[in-house]
Every structure is written in structure tokens, then in C-alpha cells.
């Protein structure tokens, strides 16, 4: 873990005291964190702890109650979501958002309209390679509703990486996949990381998160309760209590 070494440089993404309240619900309640280039970050937390809301806020799709975001030191808090995509932040959604009247191939290329022309051209040239890597090339001409849920998740993954983002935000990308498929996605994430794509992943599969991530954050009721080395975070008493349930420490 190169964490202490990279902290001297400007963070790729800095989250400063971010809060998102929905009426009385403090979905995200004062989160500050940093992500540095070349790492895979993970977020653990029970249902409703604010993980997806934080991810939505990072893309500037979700309005903030307070706080700010900096990408490479540049404050983008007031930048609209489409432009945030252009700045190099891409995401997948927790629920599949694909167009069932278009082919898999078209779905992967859609959404690139917010990117600069050169990037769009490069994306069109790379689509076959990306489909191959993500394992959807054989189904390129099918419609998403003809695919299993796990395959639909792969299509979303392909769509998120084709523009070669600097930061990739993944909201439960392996839901509906078996252990072997999860391992495959974990491997792909590591390759992408080595190619310069920093990642931030939300998943409930603790084992996969420990295997895949360089650094973990743990959330509970809108707040960060622990962060650091994945093995340490899953053993942290507050995480054990909030997420894994008391007594789950044995074997963790
Ligand atoms: N648009 C919204 N309007 C009102 N409340 C919301 C909205 N989005 C999320 N919430 C609430 O904010 C809290 C955090 O939700 P969020 O979806 O961020 O949790 P999560 O950690 O992603 O959960 P899960 O693991 O189930 O996906 C929940 O109480 C949820 O009901
Ligand atoms: Mg969620």
C-alpha cells in the first residue's frame, strides 16, 4: 500500500465536508476524504448508509447541502454533471440504466456525446476491444433485455470505461454475478488501475472488497466510521458493529 507515499501529492479527488440531506434524512452527513491516482478505493456500509448518495454527489448529479469537491485541486462543486463527465469522472449506476430498444454496442457508445469529439472518435474505435475485455462481445448485437442481469452489468461497465475516465465510480457493479465472475471483474479493475484509471467501488461483498481494493472507507448513517488498509477496516470495531454484525469478527 503506497498510501503514505502518495499523500504528499495533490489528491485526484478531494471531498471536503460534503453533506446531502433529503428533508430530515441526512443521507451524507459531513464526509471528507481523499483519493489518489493509481489506486482502487472501496466503500463498505450497510443499506441506506449513504454510499450511492455520496457517489451521486461526486458526479454532481445529486444537489449538495454543503461541502465541496476538488478534482486535481480544481473545485468542480458547481460544475454540471455533463461537464463533470467531460472532466474525466465516469460512473455506473446501482440499478441498470440501459436502453432496451438499442443494441448492446449502441448502448456502450451512447452517453459519449458529452465527451470531446476526439475522445468520442477514440471510443468508437475501441468499442470492440472494450466489449472483448468486459466479456460482452458475443452479445454486441443483442438488446439489453435479452441478457441476464449480470451481463447487463457488464454492458454498463463497458459504457463507463470506454471514454477512458481518470476516475471510475462503480455502484455495485457485480450484483447478480457469481464468485468466479466477481473475481474476473476484480482482475479487470486491477488492469484498468494499472492503465491509469483510479477507481471507487461500492460493493457489499466484503471478501471481494478486501481482495480488490487498495484502501477502504466504511460508512454508517451518512458518516465515515473507518478508513485505511482493507484488512484493518473490516476488523475495525465500529465496522464490525455497523456492517458485519457483532460477533462476525471471527474468521474476518
Ligand atoms: N432522492 C432521495 N430522496 C429522499 N431520500 C433519499 C434519496 N436518495 C436516498 N435517500 C435516502 O438516503 C439514505 C441513503 O441512501 P443511499 O441510497 O445513499 O444508501 P446506500 O448506502 O447506497 O444503500 P444500499 O446499500 O441499499 O444501496 C437512505 O435513507 C435513503 O432512503
Ligand atoms: Mg446504494
Tab-separated table of C-alpha atoms and ligand atoms in Angstrom:
chain	number	residue	atom	x	y	z
A	1	UNK	CA	0.000	0.000	0.000
A	2	UNK	CA	1.664	3.135	-1.271
A	3	UNK	CA	-0.672	5.368	0.642
A	4	UNK	CA	1.817	7.275	2.770
A	5	UNK	CA	3.968	7.863	-0.311
A	6	UNK	CA	1.180	9.331	-2.444
A	7	UNK	CA	-0.375	11.582	0.176
A	8	UNK	CA	2.204	14.271	-0.371
A	9	UNK	CA	0.813	14.934	-3.880
A	10	UNK	CA	-2.445	16.695	-4.782
A	11	UNK	CA	-5.350	14.301	-4.457
A	12	UNK	CA	-7.045	13.209	-7.669
A	13	UNK	CA	-10.318	13.687	-5.832
A	14	UNK	CA	-10.807	15.575	-2.584
A	15	UNK	CA	-14.164	15.533	-0.827
A	16	UNK	CA	-14.457	18.311	1.747
A	17	UNK	CA	-17.150	18.188	4.410
A	18	UNK	CA	-19.839	17.096	1.960
A	19	UNK	CA	-23.425	16.764	3.168
A	20	UNK	CA	-26.563	15.730	1.283
A	21	UNK	CA	-29.775	15.974	3.270
A	22	UNK	CA	-33.176	14.940	1.902
A	23	UNK	CA	-35.522	16.812	4.218
A	24	UNK	CA	-34.808	15.282	7.623
A	25	UNK	CA	-32.767	12.390	6.192
A	26	UNK	CA	-29.041	13.068	6.497
A	27	UNK	CA	-28.035	10.657	3.714
A	28	UNK	CA	-24.480	12.048	3.657
A	29	UNK	CA	-23.557	13.998	6.738
A	30	UNK	CA	-20.163	15.675	6.624
A	31	UNK	CA	-17.799	13.407	4.684
A	32	UNK	CA	-14.202	14.363	3.962
A	33	UNK	CA	-11.891	12.019	2.081
A	34	UNK	CA	-9.119	11.907	-0.491
A	35	UNK	CA	-8.388	9.601	-3.387
A	36	UNK	CA	-5.011	9.440	-5.078
A	37	UNK	CA	-4.236	8.429	-8.630
A	38	UNK	CA	-3.430	4.796	-9.270
A	39	UNK	CA	-5.427	3.152	-6.503
A	40	UNK	CA	-8.657	1.222	-6.148
A	41	UNK	CA	-10.794	2.574	-3.318
A	42	UNK	CA	-13.781	0.774	-1.868
A	43	UNK	CA	-16.729	1.794	0.273
A	44	UNK	CA	-18.464	-0.555	2.667
A	45	UNK	CA	-21.574	0.293	4.604
A	46	UNK	CA	-24.977	-1.129	5.490
A	47	UNK	CA	-28.054	-0.459	3.353
A	48	UNK	CA	-29.059	3.182	3.495
A	49	UNK	CA	-25.720	4.387	4.862
A	50	UNK	CA	-25.340	6.928	2.028
A	51	UNK	CA	-22.887	5.204	-0.330
A	52	UNK	CA	-24.883	5.761	-3.529
A	53	UNK	CA	-25.775	9.291	-2.480
A	54	UNK	CA	-22.083	10.103	-1.996
A	55	UNK	CA	-21.291	8.646	-5.406
A	56	UNK	CA	-24.119	10.651	-6.991
A	57	UNK	CA	-22.838	13.798	-5.304
A	58	UNK	CA	-19.311	13.179	-6.632
A	59	UNK	CA	-20.670	13.204	-10.187
A	60	UNK	CA	-22.630	16.371	-9.310
A	61	UNK	CA	-25.905	14.716	-10.272
A	62	UNK	CA	-27.156	14.999	-6.683
A	63	UNK	CA	-27.530	18.511	-5.196
A	64	UNK	CA	-25.394	19.261	-2.123
A	65	UNK	CA	-26.446	20.614	1.225
A	66	UNK	CA	-22.868	21.703	1.894
A	67	UNK	CA	-19.244	20.968	1.121
A	68	UNK	CA	-17.052	20.901	-1.961
A	69	UNK	CA	-15.280	18.617	-4.416
A	70	UNK	CA	-11.867	19.111	-6.000
A	71	UNK	CA	-10.522	17.180	-8.976
A	72	UNK	CA	-6.752	17.529	-9.135
A	73	UNK	CA	-7.081	20.609	-6.954
A	74	UNK	CA	-9.786	22.208	-9.133
A	75	UNK	CA	-13.074	22.961	-7.390
A	76	UNK	CA	-15.856	21.451	-9.529
A	77	UNK	CA	-18.652	21.700	-6.971
A	78	UNK	CA	-20.717	23.988	-9.196
A	79	UNK	CA	-19.929	22.206	-12.479
A	80	UNK	CA	-22.963	20.458	-14.055
A	81	UNK	CA	-22.923	16.639	-14.296
A	82	UNK	CA	-22.370	16.519	-18.088
A	83	UNK	CA	-19.260	18.616	-17.742
A	84	UNK	CA	-18.030	16.536	-14.820
A	85	UNK	CA	-18.131	13.559	-17.213
A	86	UNK	CA	-16.032	15.562	-19.666
A	87	UNK	CA	-13.566	16.283	-16.874
A	88	UNK	CA	-12.970	12.547	-16.655
A	89	UNK	CA	-15.289	11.202	-13.967
A	90	UNK	CA	-17.422	8.284	-15.139
A	91	UNK	CA	-19.818	6.027	-13.248
A	92	UNK	CA	-22.095	3.020	-13.279
A	93	UNK	CA	-25.471	3.126	-11.545
A	94	UNK	CA	-26.718	0.798	-8.832
A	95	UNK	CA	-29.754	-0.065	-10.951
A	96	UNK	CA	-29.204	-0.899	-14.613
A	97	UNK	CA	-29.845	2.070	-16.888
A	98	UNK	CA	-29.694	0.745	-20.426
A	99	UNK	CA	-31.917	1.381	-23.446
A	100	UNK	CA	-33.761	-1.801	-24.370
A	101	UNK	CA	-34.560	-0.637	-27.899
A	102	UNK	CA	-30.862	-0.301	-28.812
A	103	UNK	CA	-28.146	-2.904	-29.213
A	104	UNK	CA	-25.505	-3.594	-26.588
A	105	UNK	CA	-22.951	-1.948	-28.882
A	106	UNK	CA	-25.060	1.213	-29.242
A	107	UNK	CA	-25.670	1.364	-25.506
A	108	UNK	CA	-21.935	1.318	-24.874
A	109	UNK	CA	-21.390	4.158	-27.316
A	110	UNK	CA	-24.351	6.198	-26.085
A	111	UNK	CA	-23.574	8.700	-23.403
A	112	UNK	CA	-20.272	9.556	-25.043
A	113	UNK	CA	-21.975	12.625	-26.541
A	114	UNK	CA	-20.876	14.628	-23.519
A	115	UNK	CA	-17.231	13.848	-24.284
A	116	UNK	CA	-14.908	15.855	-26.539
A	117	UNK	CA	-15.059	14.872	-30.248
A	118	UNK	CA	-11.609	13.308	-30.240
A	119	UNK	CA	-12.485	11.129	-27.256
A	120	UNK	CA	-15.730	10.069	-28.978
A	121	UNK	CA	-13.830	9.009	-32.084
A	122	UNK	CA	-11.349	7.058	-29.998
A	123	UNK	CA	-14.254	5.411	-28.153
A	124	UNK	CA	-15.867	4.281	-31.421
A	125	UNK	CA	-12.570	2.726	-32.472
A	126	UNK	CA	-12.126	0.986	-29.133
A	127	UNK	CA	-15.623	-0.401	-28.719
A	128	UNK	CA	-14.780	-3.926	-29.919
A	129	UNK	CA	-11.722	-4.132	-27.705
A	130	UNK	CA	-13.662	-2.874	-24.684
A	131	UNK	CA	-16.512	-5.342	-25.316
A	132	UNK	CA	-13.968	-8.141	-25.529
A	133	UNK	CA	-12.331	-7.147	-22.253
A	134	UNK	CA	-15.607	-6.866	-20.393
A	135	UNK	CA	-16.948	-10.100	-21.909
A	136	UNK	CA	-19.895	-8.815	-23.952
A	137	UNK	CA	-18.529	-9.017	-27.480
A	138	UNK	CA	-20.609	-12.067	-28.450
A	139	UNK	CA	-23.792	-10.257	-27.450
A	140	UNK	CA	-22.949	-6.950	-29.169
A	141	UNK	CA	-25.977	-7.067	-31.444
A	142	UNK	CA	-28.488	-8.193	-28.812
A	143	UNK	CA	-30.705	-5.854	-26.815
A	144	UNK	CA	-30.066	-5.455	-23.074
A	145	UNK	CA	-33.429	-7.029	-22.162
A	146	UNK	CA	-32.295	-10.244	-23.870
A	147	UNK	CA	-29.374	-10.532	-21.426
A	148	UNK	CA	-29.023	-11.830	-17.878
A	149	UNK	CA	-28.707	-9.243	-15.121
A	150	UNK	CA	-25.001	-9.965	-14.703
A	151	UNK	CA	-24.422	-9.409	-18.424
A	152	UNK	CA	-26.346	-6.122	-18.282
A	153	UNK	CA	-23.978	-5.023	-15.503
A	154	UNK	CA	-21.047	-5.809	-17.772
A	155	UNK	CA	-22.546	-3.633	-20.510
A	156	UNK	CA	-22.797	-0.772	-18.023
A	157	UNK	CA	-19.202	-1.335	-17.023
A	158	UNK	CA	-18.126	-1.180	-20.672
A	159	UNK	CA	-20.074	2.034	-21.174
A	160	UNK	CA	-18.374	3.605	-18.168
A	161	UNK	CA	-14.805	2.787	-19.253
A	162	UNK	CA	-14.953	3.428	-22.971
A	163	UNK	CA	-14.211	7.133	-22.653
A	164	UNK	CA	-11.133	6.228	-20.573
A	165	UNK	CA	-12.051	8.224	-17.463
A	166	UNK	CA	-9.473	9.310	-14.906
A	167	UNK	CA	-11.819	8.333	-12.124
A	168	UNK	CA	-14.316	5.488	-12.412
A	169	UNK	CA	-17.118	5.269	-9.847
A	170	UNK	CA	-18.767	1.841	-9.617
A	171	UNK	CA	-22.007	1.301	-7.709
A	172	UNK	CA	-22.372	-2.442	-7.040
A	173	UNK	CA	-21.039	-3.449	-10.476
A	174	UNK	CA	-21.020	-7.188	-9.721
A	175	UNK	CA	-24.574	-7.529	-8.389
A	176	UNK	CA	-26.094	-10.630	-9.992
A	177	UNK	CA	-22.688	-12.209	-10.669
A	178	UNK	CA	-21.265	-15.382	-9.141
A	179	UNK	CA	-17.931	-15.600	-7.299
A	180	UNK	CA	-15.922	-16.508	-10.413
A	181	UNK	CA	-17.423	-13.602	-12.367
A	182	UNK	CA	-16.695	-11.243	-9.474
A	183	UNK	CA	-13.078	-12.333	-9.472
A	184	UNK	CA	-12.938	-11.663	-13.201
A	185	UNK	CA	-14.274	-8.124	-12.694
A	186	UNK	CA	-11.784	-7.605	-9.861
A	187	UNK	CA	-8.987	-8.605	-12.222
A	188	UNK	CA	-10.243	-6.231	-14.899
A	189	UNK	CA	-10.391	-3.432	-12.331
A	190	UNK	CA	-6.734	-4.044	-11.433
A	191	UNK	CA	-5.712	-3.933	-15.111
A	192	UNK	CA	-7.615	-0.672	-15.590
A	193	UNK	CA	-5.942	0.715	-12.487
A	194	UNK	CA	-2.526	-0.182	-13.909
A	195	UNK	CA	-3.553	1.667	-17.071
A	196	UNK	CA	-4.183	4.805	-15.020
A	197	UNK	CA	-7.888	4.609	-14.171
A	198	UNK	CA	-8.389	5.306	-10.471
A	199	UNK	CA	-11.495	3.591	-9.108
A	200	UNK	CA	-14.035	3.990	-6.340
A	201	UNK	CA	-16.242	0.953	-5.846
A	202	UNK	CA	-19.313	0.321	-3.701
A	203	UNK	CA	-19.966	-3.379	-3.030
A	204	UNK	CA	-21.381	-5.460	-0.184
A	205	UNK	CA	-19.143	-8.478	-0.852
A	206	UNK	CA	-16.529	-7.964	1.889
A	207	UNK	CA	-14.200	-10.671	0.613
A	208	UNK	CA	-14.162	-9.224	-2.881
A	209	UNK	CA	-13.581	-5.728	-1.492
A	210	UNK	CA	-10.612	-6.857	0.608
A	211	UNK	CA	-9.162	-8.728	-2.387
A	212	UNK	CA	-9.740	-5.919	-4.885
A	213	UNK	CA	-9.202	-2.638	-3.056
A	214	UNK	CA	-6.003	-0.864	-2.022
A	215	UNK	CA	-7.844	1.255	0.513
A	216	UNK	CA	-11.255	1.033	2.121
A	217	UNK	CA	-13.720	3.532	3.529
A	218	UNK	CA	-16.575	2.442	5.780
A	219	UNK	CA	-19.762	4.441	6.169
A	220	UNK	CA	-22.665	4.324	8.577
A	221	UNK	CA	-25.660	6.691	8.682
A	222	UNK	CA	-24.054	9.254	6.399
A	223	UNK	CA	-20.674	9.376	8.142
A	224	UNK	CA	-17.257	7.815	7.664
A	225	UNK	CA	-16.588	5.444	10.533
A	226	UNK	CA	-13.246	3.998	9.392
A	227	UNK	CA	-10.725	4.127	6.576
A	228	UNK	CA	-7.387	2.599	5.702
A	229	UNK	CA	-5.909	-0.770	4.833
A	230	UNK	CA	-8.792	-3.094	3.832
A	231	UNK	CA	-7.865	-5.805	6.353
A	232	UNK	CA	-7.765	-3.257	9.173
A	233	UNK	CA	-11.034	-1.616	8.145
A	234	UNK	CA	-13.063	-4.827	8.111
A	235	UNK	CA	-11.704	-5.668	11.577
A	236	UNK	CA	-12.408	-2.205	12.961
A	237	UNK	CA	-14.858	-2.491	15.885
A	238	UNK	CA	-17.176	0.231	14.550
A	239	UNK	CA	-17.335	-1.519	11.170
A	240	UNK	CA	-17.920	-4.894	12.783
A	241	UNK	CA	-20.791	-3.473	14.748
A	242	UNK	CA	-22.376	-1.391	11.988
A	243	UNK	CA	-21.885	-3.591	9.000
A	244	UNK	CA	-20.837	-7.099	9.732
A	245	UNK	CA	-22.903	-7.566	12.863
A	246	UNK	CA	-21.468	-8.186	16.285
A	247	UNK	CA	-19.589	-11.447	16.555
A	248	UNK	CA	-18.737	-11.527	12.855
A	249	UNK	CA	-15.099	-10.753	13.716
A	250	UNK	CA	-14.112	-14.407	13.884
A	251	UNK	CA	-12.785	-15.503	10.542
A	252	UNK	CA	-12.753	-11.954	9.103
B	1	LIG	N1	-33.670	11.009	-3.667
B	1	LIG	C1	-33.857	10.729	-2.375
B	1	LIG	N2	-34.829	11.297	-1.662
B	1	LIG	C2	-35.006	11.027	-0.354
B	1	LIG	N3	-34.239	10.187	0.353
B	1	LIG	C3	-33.235	9.573	-0.302
B	1	LIG	C4	-32.984	9.803	-1.698
B	1	LIG	N4	-31.919	9.057	-2.065
B	1	LIG	C5	-31.541	8.393	-0.969
B	1	LIG	N5	-32.320	8.704	0.095
B	1	LIG	C6	-32.180	8.185	1.471
B	1	LIG	O1	-30.844	8.461	1.860
B	1	LIG	C7	-30.309	7.383	2.633
B	1	LIG	C8	-29.054	6.857	1.964
B	1	LIG	O2	-29.407	6.176	0.760
B	1	LIG	P1	-28.332	5.589	-0.231
B	1	LIG	O3	-29.085	5.067	-1.404
B	1	LIG	O4	-27.290	6.578	-0.493
B	1	LIG	O5	-27.734	4.383	0.622
B	1	LIG	P2	-26.747	3.218	0.198
B	1	LIG	O6	-25.670	3.187	1.225
B	1	LIG	O7	-26.354	3.329	-1.220
B	1	LIG	O8	-27.672	1.914	0.413
B	1	LIG	P3	-27.712	0.497	-0.381
B	1	LIG	O9	-26.578	-0.318	0.143
B	1	LIG	O10	-29.032	-0.081	-0.003
B	1	LIG	O11	-27.606	0.789	-1.835
B	1	LIG	C9	-31.447	6.362	2.749
B	1	LIG	O12	-32.103	6.603	3.962
B	1	LIG	C10	-32.337	6.682	1.569
B	1	LIG	O13	-33.657	6.303	1.817
B	2	LIG	MG1	-26.615	2.185	-2.867
